[in-house]
Amino acid sequence: MSSRAHSSARHGRRSQRGLRIPAIAAGVATVAALGAAWAGTQTLRSPGSTAASAAASASASVEARSRTELAPGTVFVPPADPSSAPATPSASAPAPASPAVARGSAAASPSPAGPKPGSAAEAAPAAKPKPAASAPKTTAKAAFAPGYDSAADGRQALDAALRAAAADGKQVLLDFGANWCGNCKAADKVFGQPATNALLNDSYHLVKIDIGSQNSANFSILRKYSSGGGSYKMPVLIVLSPPGTVRTDTHQSGNPALTADGLGSFLRQWS
């Protein structure tokens, strides 16, 4: 009797174990399914996030590429995007006035009253006032500031220089460079010397524009006066006439020697 009871108990335990195994297998399958679903959502998200991170990485690496892959003192300026150019508005000419309206307005305007012939007012012309003596013009000597301000508005500075040049007849010297550029630092050292600085003050309005921090607005100014794009050896020195016409561009002609003699000769040649 006891052996039968023990046998029944063993059989019951085997049955319970047989029931637990499928339940465990079902639980494992459920966890695997949830894991696959989570991986699928990550896969669906990954293309957009990967594209965004790739774009950010490409943008951030432009300056690094300009320092490593290109020659020292050279910056890469991407070509202009034609799709970003603003559309030129077409100005419509005003409609001509009707002849009848013109005749009517002419008839309605009274004739100016003038002095009668032979009157005293006609005989004695008014005395012209004497012009006041003007004070002699003095040219302020601007202190040279080395380096390039990455936060400055290059277009605003250029417009101000062109207005000043139109008033006094000086040339405008555009100096495109970067604070990390060794050649730009060498040129700044010479520009700060008294003799060279005197040449700058006497004949030029100097505008220093930063192109080392990947400022797209400053790139646009450079492309406007030095067409093309691609690799530019800094500093890029461009001389503009008072109306804004390019007289010389060292991206095309090559830089002078960045010495007192070389830059002094360059400034005297285009002054």
mmCIF file of C-alpha atoms in Angstrom:
data_model
loop_
_atom_site.group_PDB
_atom_site.id
_atom_site.type_symbol
_atom_site.label_atom_id
_atom_site.label_comp_id
_atom_site.label_asym_id
_atom_site.label_seq_id
_atom_site.Cartn_x
_atom_site.Cartn_y
_atom_site.Cartn_z
ATOM 1 C CA MET A 1 0.000 0.000 0.000
ATOM 2 C CA SER A 2 2.794 2.407 0.837
ATOM 3 C CA SER A 3 4.665 1.567 -2.369
ATOM 4 C CA ARG A 4 1.594 2.478 -4.389
ATOM 5 C CA ALA A 5 1.323 5.817 -2.567
ATOM 6 C CA HIS A 6 4.959 6.613 -3.201
ATOM 7 C CA SER A 7 4.532 5.729 -6.872
ATOM 8 C CA SER A 8 1.496 8.023 -7.157
ATOM 9 C CA ALA A 9 3.392 10.877 -5.513
ATOM 10 C CA ARG A 10 6.331 10.473 -7.887
ATOM 11 C CA HIS A 11 3.952 10.451 -10.835
ATOM 12 C CA GLY A 12 2.278 13.662 -9.601
ATOM 13 C CA ARG A 13 5.609 15.451 -9.255
ATOM 14 C CA ARG A 14 6.560 14.399 -12.797
ATOM 15 C CA SER A 15 3.257 15.813 -14.084
ATOM 16 C CA GLN A 16 3.846 19.131 -12.331
ATOM 17 C CA ARG A 17 7.342 19.350 -13.814
ATOM 18 C CA GLY A 18 5.910 18.563 -17.241
ATOM 19 C CA LEU A 19 3.426 21.435 -16.873
ATOM 20 C CA ARG A 20 6.079 23.925 -15.689
ATOM 21 C CA ILE A 21 8.448 23.318 -18.637
ATOM 22 C CA PRO A 22 5.977 24.553 -21.331
ATOM 23 C CA ALA A 23 5.139 27.551 -19.142
ATOM 24 C CA ILE A 24 8.822 28.475 -18.837
ATOM 25 C CA ALA A 25 9.294 28.013 -22.578
ATOM 26 C CA ALA A 26 6.309 30.285 -23.258
ATOM 27 C CA GLY A 27 7.777 32.950 -20.945
ATOM 28 C CA VAL A 28 11.136 32.811 -22.710
ATOM 29 C CA ALA A 29 9.417 33.170 -26.082
ATOM 30 C CA THR A 30 7.476 36.216 -24.812
ATOM 31 C CA VAL A 31 10.673 37.922 -23.596
ATOM 32 C CA ALA A 32 12.357 37.191 -26.938
ATOM 33 C CA ALA A 33 9.401 38.689 -28.827
ATOM 34 C CA LEU A 34 9.483 41.855 -26.718
ATOM 35 C CA GLY A 35 13.231 42.177 -27.315
ATOM 36 C CA ALA A 36 12.749 41.845 -31.058
ATOM 37 C CA ALA A 37 10.007 44.484 -31.027
ATOM 38 C CA TRP A 38 12.241 46.933 -29.104
ATOM 39 C CA ALA A 39 15.105 46.305 -31.551
ATOM 40 C CA GLY A 40 12.717 47.000 -34.427
ATOM 41 C CA THR A 41 11.731 50.368 -32.993
ATOM 42 C CA GLN A 42 15.393 51.257 -32.625
ATOM 43 C CA THR A 43 15.997 50.212 -36.221
ATOM 44 C CA LEU A 44 13.139 52.410 -37.383
ATOM 45 C CA ARG A 45 14.575 55.367 -35.497
ATOM 46 C CA SER A 46 18.153 54.866 -36.525
ATOM 47 C CA PRO A 47 18.067 56.175 -40.162
ATOM 48 C CA GLY A 48 16.858 59.650 -39.189
ATOM 49 C CA SER A 49 19.097 59.943 -36.173
ATOM 50 C CA THR A 50 22.036 58.572 -38.131
ATOM 51 C CA ALA A 51 21.477 61.091 -40.927
ATOM 52 C CA ALA A 52 21.216 63.993 -38.471
ATOM 53 C CA SER A 53 24.337 62.973 -36.614
ATOM 54 C CA ALA A 54 26.190 62.454 -39.893
ATOM 55 C CA ALA A 55 25.229 65.959 -41.058
ATOM 56 C CA ALA A 56 26.324 67.481 -37.771
ATOM 57 C CA SER A 57 29.572 65.543 -37.891
ATOM 58 C CA ALA A 58 30.224 66.658 -41.475
ATOM 59 C CA SER A 59 29.564 70.297 -40.582
ATOM 60 C CA ALA A 60 31.817 70.137 -37.552
ATOM 61 C CA SER A 61 34.637 68.499 -39.476
ATOM 62 C CA VAL A 62 34.941 71.175 -42.191
ATOM 63 C CA GLU A 63 37.229 73.335 -40.073
ATOM 64 C CA ALA A 64 39.247 70.320 -38.991
ATOM 65 C CA ARG A 65 39.597 69.249 -42.614
ATOM 66 C CA SER A 66 40.767 72.743 -43.585
ATOM 67 C CA ARG A 67 43.568 72.386 -41.020
ATOM 68 C CA THR A 68 44.610 68.799 -41.642
ATOM 69 C CA GLU A 69 43.887 67.723 -45.211
ATOM 70 C CA LEU A 70 44.746 71.083 -46.821
ATOM 71 C CA ALA A 71 48.066 72.889 -46.876
ATOM 72 C CA PRO A 72 48.925 74.971 -43.792
ATOM 73 C CA GLY A 73 47.276 78.386 -43.816
ATOM 74 C CA THR A 74 44.614 77.226 -46.299
ATOM 75 C CA VAL A 75 40.859 77.134 -45.843
ATOM 76 C CA PHE A 76 38.230 75.329 -47.912
ATOM 77 C CA VAL A 77 35.349 77.554 -49.065
ATOM 78 C CA PRO A 78 32.395 75.602 -50.486
ATOM 79 C CA PRO A 79 30.941 76.905 -53.756
ATOM 80 C CA ALA A 80 27.775 78.964 -53.647
ATOM 81 C CA ASP A 81 24.457 77.114 -53.608
ATOM 82 C CA PRO A 82 22.396 78.409 -56.578
ATOM 83 C CA SER A 83 19.153 77.424 -54.860
ATOM 84 C CA SER A 84 19.899 79.752 -51.940
ATOM 85 C CA ALA A 85 20.213 82.876 -54.154
ATOM 86 C CA PRO A 86 17.322 85.283 -53.524
ATOM 87 C CA ALA A 87 15.010 85.939 -56.442
ATOM 88 C CA THR A 88 15.486 89.354 -58.061
ATOM 89 C CA PRO A 89 12.244 91.292 -57.829
ATOM 90 C CA SER A 90 11.062 92.878 -61.076
ATOM 91 C CA ALA A 91 10.221 96.529 -60.646
ATOM 92 C CA SER A 92 7.229 97.682 -62.661
ATOM 93 C CA ALA A 93 7.405 101.134 -64.231
ATOM 94 C CA PRO A 94 4.775 103.606 -62.995
ATOM 95 C CA ALA A 95 1.935 104.270 -65.409
ATOM 96 C CA PRO A 96 2.305 107.586 -67.280
ATOM 97 C CA ALA A 97 -0.040 110.363 -66.259
ATOM 98 C CA SER A 98 -2.970 111.087 -68.502
ATOM 99 C CA PRO A 99 -2.398 114.078 -70.860
ATOM 100 C CA ALA A 100 -5.697 115.571 -69.770
ATOM 101 C CA VAL A 101 -4.680 115.410 -66.108
ATOM 102 C CA ALA A 102 -1.289 116.913 -66.921
ATOM 103 C CA ARG A 103 -2.895 119.785 -68.845
ATOM 104 C CA GLY A 104 -5.379 120.369 -66.056
ATOM 105 C CA SER A 105 -2.703 120.528 -63.380
ATOM 106 C CA ALA A 106 -0.610 122.883 -65.490
ATOM 107 C CA ALA A 107 -3.561 125.176 -66.044
ATOM 108 C CA ALA A 108 -4.455 125.161 -62.363
ATOM 109 C CA SER A 109 -0.971 126.146 -61.136
ATOM 110 C CA PRO A 110 -0.688 129.921 -60.780
ATOM 111 C CA SER A 111 2.133 131.762 -62.463
ATOM 112 C CA PRO A 112 4.823 132.907 -60.040
ATOM 113 C CA ALA A 113 4.684 136.518 -59.059
ATOM 114 C CA GLY A 114 7.817 138.389 -60.058
ATOM 115 C CA PRO A 115 9.031 141.942 -59.783
ATOM 116 C CA LYS A 116 7.657 144.382 -62.332
ATOM 117 C CA PRO A 117 10.071 145.686 -64.978
ATOM 118 C CA GLY A 118 11.903 148.737 -63.800
ATOM 119 C CA SER A 119 11.185 148.130 -60.113
ATOM 120 C CA ALA A 120 13.785 148.528 -57.361
ATOM 121 C CA ALA A 121 13.745 144.829 -56.653
ATOM 122 C CA GLU A 122 14.874 144.128 -60.222
ATOM 123 C CA ALA A 123 17.521 146.796 -60.184
ATOM 124 C CA ALA A 124 19.210 145.730 -56.931
ATOM 125 C CA PRO A 125 20.120 142.003 -56.905
ATOM 126 C CA ALA A 126 20.428 140.313 -53.533
ATOM 127 C CA ALA A 127 23.942 140.112 -52.158
ATOM 128 C CA LYS A 128 25.382 136.589 -52.080
ATOM 129 C CA PRO A 129 26.444 135.419 -48.621
ATOM 130 C CA LYS A 130 30.125 134.732 -48.219
ATOM 131 C CA PRO A 131 30.972 131.071 -47.600
ATOM 132 C CA ALA A 132 32.243 130.339 -44.126
ATOM 133 C CA ALA A 133 35.871 129.343 -43.896
ATOM 134 C CA SER A 134 36.105 125.564 -43.545
ATOM 135 C CA ALA A 135 38.428 124.011 -41.017
ATOM 136 C CA PRO A 136 41.329 122.008 -42.468
ATOM 137 C CA LYS A 137 40.602 118.283 -42.740
ATOM 138 C CA THR A 138 42.497 116.008 -40.432
ATOM 139 C CA THR A 139 42.919 112.285 -41.002
ATOM 140 C CA ALA A 140 42.574 110.275 -37.819
ATOM 141 C CA LYS A 141 45.163 107.563 -37.399
ATOM 142 C CA ALA A 142 43.256 104.396 -36.603
ATOM 143 C CA ALA A 143 44.964 101.983 -34.268
ATOM 144 C CA PHE A 144 45.564 98.628 -35.930
ATOM 145 C CA ALA A 145 43.778 95.707 -34.262
ATOM 146 C CA PRO A 146 45.311 92.300 -35.069
ATOM 147 C CA GLY A 147 43.265 89.141 -35.420
ATOM 148 C CA TYR A 148 39.797 88.471 -36.808
ATOM 149 C CA ASP A 149 36.560 88.985 -34.909
ATOM 150 C CA SER A 150 34.422 85.902 -35.599
ATOM 151 C CA ALA A 151 31.351 87.651 -34.159
ATOM 152 C CA ALA A 152 31.670 90.774 -36.331
ATOM 153 C CA ASP A 153 29.237 91.470 -39.173
ATOM 154 C CA GLY A 154 31.507 91.415 -42.222
ATOM 155 C CA ARG A 155 28.878 92.812 -44.587
ATOM 156 C CA GLN A 156 28.141 95.742 -42.285
ATOM 157 C CA ALA A 157 31.852 96.544 -41.912
ATOM 158 C CA LEU A 158 32.361 96.360 -45.680
ATOM 159 C CA ASP A 159 29.389 98.628 -46.403
ATOM 160 C CA ALA A 160 30.717 101.210 -43.926
ATOM 161 C CA ALA A 161 34.174 101.082 -45.555
ATOM 162 C CA LEU A 162 32.706 101.570 -49.044
ATOM 163 C CA ARG A 163 30.710 104.587 -47.858
ATOM 164 C CA ALA A 164 33.846 106.088 -46.343
ATOM 165 C CA ALA A 165 35.813 105.368 -49.529
ATOM 166 C CA ALA A 166 33.176 107.088 -51.649
ATOM 167 C CA ALA A 167 33.567 110.163 -49.451
ATOM 168 C CA ASP A 168 37.370 110.393 -49.260
ATOM 169 C CA GLY A 169 38.557 108.482 -52.350
ATOM 170 C CA LYS A 170 40.631 105.887 -50.487
ATOM 171 C CA GLN A 171 40.797 102.232 -51.499
ATOM 172 C CA VAL A 172 39.189 99.419 -49.497
ATOM 173 C CA LEU A 173 41.497 96.584 -48.440
ATOM 174 C CA LEU A 174 39.710 93.326 -47.612
ATOM 175 C CA ASP A 175 41.775 90.985 -45.447
ATOM 176 C CA PHE A 176 40.231 87.500 -45.230
ATOM 177 C CA GLY A 177 41.917 85.212 -42.703
ATOM 178 C CA ALA A 178 41.689 83.135 -39.539
ATOM 179 C CA ASN A 179 42.976 83.465 -36.005
ATOM 180 C CA TRP A 180 44.678 80.060 -36.253
ATOM 181 C CA CYS A 181 46.481 80.948 -39.508
ATOM 182 C CA GLY A 182 50.227 81.484 -39.082
ATOM 183 C CA ASN A 183 50.552 83.563 -42.274
ATOM 184 C CA CYS A 184 47.738 85.841 -41.097
ATOM 185 C CA LYS A 185 49.566 86.421 -37.819
ATOM 186 C CA ALA A 186 52.734 87.272 -39.763
ATOM 187 C CA ALA A 187 50.839 89.779 -41.920
ATOM 188 C CA ASP A 188 49.200 91.312 -38.832
ATOM 189 C CA LYS A 189 52.618 91.813 -37.278
ATOM 190 C CA VAL A 190 53.739 93.795 -40.337
ATOM 191 C CA PHE A 191 50.472 95.750 -40.614
ATOM 192 C CA GLY A 192 50.968 96.863 -37.013
ATOM 193 C CA GLN A 193 54.417 98.342 -37.677
ATOM 194 C CA PRO A 194 54.397 102.165 -37.785
ATOM 195 C CA ALA A 195 55.515 102.562 -41.412
ATOM 196 C CA THR A 196 53.086 99.993 -42.808
ATOM 197 C CA ASN A 197 50.272 101.213 -40.583
ATOM 198 C CA ALA A 198 50.840 104.742 -41.906
ATOM 199 C CA LEU A 199 50.402 103.441 -45.475
ATOM 200 C CA LEU A 200 47.172 101.728 -44.457
ATOM 201 C CA ASN A 201 45.756 104.846 -42.785
ATOM 202 C CA ASP A 202 46.756 107.188 -45.606
ATOM 203 C CA SER A 203 45.391 105.179 -48.535
ATOM 204 C CA TYR A 204 43.031 102.415 -47.353
ATOM 205 C CA HIS A 205 40.015 101.486 -45.314
ATOM 206 C CA LEU A 206 40.957 98.083 -43.906
ATOM 207 C CA VAL A 207 38.238 95.471 -43.362
ATOM 208 C CA LYS A 208 39.331 92.229 -41.672
ATOM 209 C CA ILE A 209 36.895 89.345 -42.235
ATOM 210 C CA ASP A 210 37.077 85.990 -40.456
ATOM 211 C CA ILE A 211 36.796 82.879 -42.646
ATOM 212 C CA GLY A 212 38.375 80.445 -40.204
ATOM 213 C CA SER A 213 35.223 79.794 -38.178
ATOM 214 C CA GLN A 214 33.134 78.571 -41.141
ATOM 215 C CA ASN A 215 30.929 81.692 -41.277
ATOM 216 C CA SER A 216 28.742 81.198 -44.337
ATOM 217 C CA ALA A 217 27.937 84.927 -44.612
ATOM 218 C CA ASN A 218 31.644 85.773 -44.729
ATOM 219 C CA PHE A 219 32.190 82.992 -47.273
ATOM 220 C CA SER A 220 29.567 84.722 -49.439
ATOM 221 C CA ILE A 221 31.519 88.000 -49.304
ATOM 222 C CA LEU A 222 34.717 86.211 -50.294
ATOM 223 C CA ARG A 223 33.022 84.441 -53.205
ATOM 224 C CA LYS A 224 31.536 87.751 -54.397
ATOM 225 C CA TYR A 225 34.920 89.413 -54.795
ATOM 226 C CA SER A 226 37.006 86.294 -55.478
ATOM 227 C CA SER A 227 34.923 84.027 -57.649
ATOM 228 C CA GLY A 228 35.005 80.286 -57.513
ATOM 229 C CA GLY A 229 35.373 78.583 -54.179
ATOM 230 C CA GLY A 230 37.627 75.746 -53.148
ATOM 231 C CA SER A 231 40.955 76.142 -51.368
ATOM 232 C CA TYR A 232 42.102 79.648 -50.439
ATOM 233 C CA LYS A 233 45.574 80.376 -49.124
ATOM 234 C CA MET A 234 45.286 82.949 -46.349
ATOM 235 C CA PRO A 235 45.420 85.788 -45.924
ATOM 236 C CA VAL A 236 43.388 86.653 -49.013
ATOM 237 C CA LEU A 237 43.988 90.351 -49.741
ATOM 238 C CA ILE A 238 41.572 92.077 -52.112
ATOM 239 C CA VAL A 239 41.758 95.765 -53.030
ATOM 240 C CA LEU A 240 38.506 97.480 -54.028
ATOM 241 C CA SER A 241 38.130 100.879 -55.651
ATOM 242 C CA PRO A 242 35.724 103.348 -53.977
ATOM 243 C CA PRO A 243 32.827 102.168 -56.213
ATOM 244 C CA GLY A 244 33.532 98.579 -55.111
ATOM 245 C CA THR A 245 35.345 97.243 -58.186
ATOM 246 C CA VAL A 246 38.035 94.597 -57.625
ATOM 247 C CA ARG A 247 41.466 95.962 -58.480
ATOM 248 C CA THR A 248 43.563 93.010 -57.339
ATOM 249 C CA ASP A 249 42.968 89.661 -55.640
ATOM 250 C CA THR A 250 45.833 87.677 -54.147
ATOM 251 C CA HIS A 251 43.847 84.446 -54.545
ATOM 252 C CA GLN A 252 44.482 84.949 -58.262
ATOM 253 C CA SER A 253 47.831 86.764 -58.236
ATOM 254 C CA GLY A 254 49.451 85.192 -55.180
ATOM 255 C CA ASN A 255 50.353 86.854 -51.896
ATOM 256 C CA PRO A 256 53.276 89.262 -51.657
ATOM 257 C CA ALA A 257 56.043 88.495 -49.218
ATOM 258 C CA LEU A 258 54.601 88.936 -45.730
ATOM 259 C CA THR A 259 57.394 91.308 -44.754
ATOM 260 C CA ALA A 260 57.611 95.066 -44.349
ATOM 261 C CA ASP A 261 59.104 95.383 -47.846
ATOM 262 C CA GLY A 262 56.671 92.959 -49.492
ATOM 263 C CA LEU A 263 53.453 94.285 -47.957
ATOM 264 C CA GLY A 264 54.693 97.880 -48.167
ATOM 265 C CA SER A 265 55.314 97.496 -51.911
ATOM 266 C CA PHE A 266 51.867 95.898 -52.330
ATOM 267 C CA LEU A 267 50.135 98.764 -50.512
ATOM 268 C CA ARG A 268 51.996 101.429 -52.469
ATOM 269 C CA GLN A 269 51.240 99.712 -55.786
ATOM 270 C CA TRP A 270 47.462 99.680 -55.287
ATOM 271 C CA SER A 271 47.030 102.896 -53.280
#
